[in-house]
Short mmCIF file of C-alpha atoms in Angstrom, two decimals:
data_model
loop_
_atom_site.label_atom_id
_atom_site.label_comp_id
_atom_site.label_asym_id
_atom_site.label_seq_id
_atom_site.Cartn_x
_atom_site.Cartn_y
_atom_site.Cartn_z
CA GLN N 641 0.33 9.09 16.29
CA VAL N 642 1.56 8.16 12.82
CA GLN N 643 1.18 10.41 9.80
CA LEU N 644 1.36 8.79 6.38
CA VAL N 645 1.85 10.50 3.02
CA GLU N 646 1.63 8.65 -0.29
CA SER N 647 3.34 9.79 -3.46
CA GLY N 648 4.29 8.48 -6.87
CA GLY N 649 0.89 8.18 -8.48
CA GLY N 650 0.14 9.40 -11.96
CA LEU N 651 -0.86 8.45 -15.47
CA VAL N 652 0.74 5.39 -17.06
CA GLN N 653 0.02 3.35 -20.18
CA ALA N 654 -1.16 -0.22 -19.97
CA GLY N 655 1.77 -2.55 -19.50
CA GLY N 656 3.77 0.08 -17.68
CA SER N 657 5.04 0.30 -14.12
CA LEU N 658 4.82 2.68 -11.19
CA ARG N 659 6.36 2.74 -7.75
CA LEU N 660 4.35 4.32 -4.98
CA SER N 661 5.90 5.55 -1.77
CA CYS N 662 4.41 5.94 1.68
CA THR N 663 6.47 8.12 3.99
CA ALA N 664 5.72 8.12 7.69
CA SER N 665 6.31 10.61 10.45
CA GLY N 666 5.45 10.57 14.10
CA ARG N 667 6.02 7.43 16.12
CA ILE N 668 8.82 5.09 15.16
CA PHE N 669 7.97 3.81 11.69
CA SER N 670 10.07 0.69 12.04
CA THR N 671 7.78 -0.64 14.78
CA TYR N 672 4.65 -0.56 12.61
CA ALA N 673 3.41 -3.04 10.05
CA MET N 674 2.20 -1.50 6.78
CA ALA N 675 -0.42 -2.34 4.19
CA TRP N 676 -1.59 -1.02 0.81
CA PHE N 677 -5.17 -0.66 -0.35
CA ARG N 678 -6.86 0.84 -3.38
CA GLN N 679 -10.31 2.15 -4.16
CA ALA N 680 -11.76 2.52 -7.64
CA PRO N 681 -14.77 4.76 -8.31
CA GLY N 682 -17.97 3.12 -7.12
CA LYS N 683 -16.14 0.19 -5.54
CA GLU N 684 -15.16 -0.89 -2.05
CA ARG N 685 -11.67 -0.26 -0.74
CA GLU N 686 -9.58 -3.29 -1.63
CA TYR N 687 -6.65 -4.79 0.24
CA LEU N 688 -3.56 -5.33 -1.94
CA GLY N 689 -1.02 -6.60 0.52
CA GLY N 690 1.09 -5.84 3.55
CA ILE N 691 4.53 -6.08 5.09
CA SER N 692 5.73 -6.79 8.60
CA TRP N 693 7.53 -4.16 10.66
CA SER N 694 10.91 -5.70 9.86
CA GLY N 695 10.18 -6.21 6.19
CA SER N 696 10.91 -9.91 6.49
CA THR N 697 7.38 -11.05 5.68
CA THR N 698 4.86 -9.94 3.08
CA ASN N 699 1.35 -10.91 2.16
CA TYR N 700 -0.53 -10.26 -1.09
CA ARG N 701 -3.98 -10.41 -2.52
CA ASP N 702 -4.11 -13.24 -5.06
CA SER N 703 -5.05 -10.98 -7.97
CA VAL N 704 -1.90 -8.86 -7.66
CA ASN N 705 0.55 -11.48 -6.45
CA GLY N 706 3.44 -11.58 -8.90
CA ARG N 707 2.70 -8.13 -10.36
CA PHE N 708 2.90 -6.00 -7.22
CA THR N 709 5.73 -5.99 -4.68
CA ILE N 710 5.71 -4.35 -1.26
CA SER N 711 8.94 -3.37 0.44
CA ARG N 712 10.12 -0.92 3.06
CA ASP N 713 13.18 1.03 4.07
CA ASN N 714 12.99 1.72 7.78
CA ALA N 715 16.00 4.03 7.63
CA LYS N 716 13.96 6.28 5.32
CA ASN N 717 10.64 5.77 7.13
CA THR N 718 9.18 4.72 3.80
CA ALA N 719 7.19 1.81 2.44
CA TYR N 720 6.89 1.09 -1.28
CA LEU N 721 4.44 -0.50 -3.67
CA GLN N 722 6.06 -1.53 -6.94
CA MET N 723 3.41 -2.16 -9.59
CA ASN N 724 4.24 -3.86 -12.88
CA SER N 725 2.21 -4.90 -15.93
CA LEU N 726 -0.46 -2.35 -15.10
CA ASN N 727 -3.82 -2.49 -16.83
CA PRO N 728 -6.84 -0.15 -16.85
CA ASP N 729 -8.48 -2.20 -14.07
CA ASP N 730 -5.69 -1.01 -11.76
CA THR N 731 -6.97 2.57 -12.02
CA ALA N 732 -7.82 3.69 -8.48
CA VAL N 733 -6.77 5.82 -5.56
CA TYR N 734 -4.05 3.97 -3.69
CA TYR N 735 -3.69 4.19 0.08
CA CYS N 736 -1.17 3.04 2.62
CA ALA N 737 -2.22 2.10 6.12
CA SER N 738 -0.47 1.06 9.30
CA HIS N 739 -0.98 -0.91 12.47
CA PRO N 740 1.47 -1.95 15.19
CA THR N 741 1.32 -5.60 14.21
CA ASN N 742 -1.33 -6.36 11.60
CA TYR N 743 -0.54 -6.40 7.90
CA ARG N 744 -2.52 -9.41 6.69
CA SER N 745 -6.06 -8.31 7.37
CA PRO N 746 -8.06 -7.36 4.25
CA TYR N 747 -10.41 -5.19 6.32
CA SER N 748 -9.91 -1.43 6.42
CA ALA N 749 -11.15 -1.23 10.00
CA SER N 750 -8.17 -3.32 11.11
CA TYR N 751 -5.76 -0.44 10.50
CA ASP N 752 -5.18 2.55 12.72
CA TYR N 753 -3.62 5.12 10.41
CA TRP N 754 -4.14 6.06 6.78
CA GLY N 755 -2.59 8.29 4.19
CA GLN N 756 -4.59 10.64 2.02
CA GLY N 757 -4.20 8.51 -1.09
CA THR N 758 -2.56 8.96 -4.48
CA GLN N 759 -4.30 8.60 -7.83
CA VAL N 760 -3.12 6.00 -10.31
CA THR N 761 -4.63 6.08 -13.79
CA VAL N 762 -3.80 3.43 -16.36
CA SER N 763 -4.69 4.23 -19.96
CA SER N 764 -5.42 1.58 -22.57
#
């Protein structure tokens, strides 16, 4: 079992930055691939990107590539989502998810474990 807890959300002005964290407990974090999703009100959950268990490989959705960066620190059992140049369309609840190997799939059902989400609100 893997428990995931997101943090770092909040209110930010357009053009600003936020870094979200996803801290894991339970089974060995370093053996699991991680992904980030978001869900805006009235919309489907959207894949943002993922990172391999070692951190050596990442994958991003085209619309956030270059603005968002995913990293991880296995010594701290934590994955990160650095978000830059935020705009109001980035307002959503952000989730981290994990799977033993998968981090590229854009489908929520592909992931075994989820955090509770953290709210990000970008004001114009």
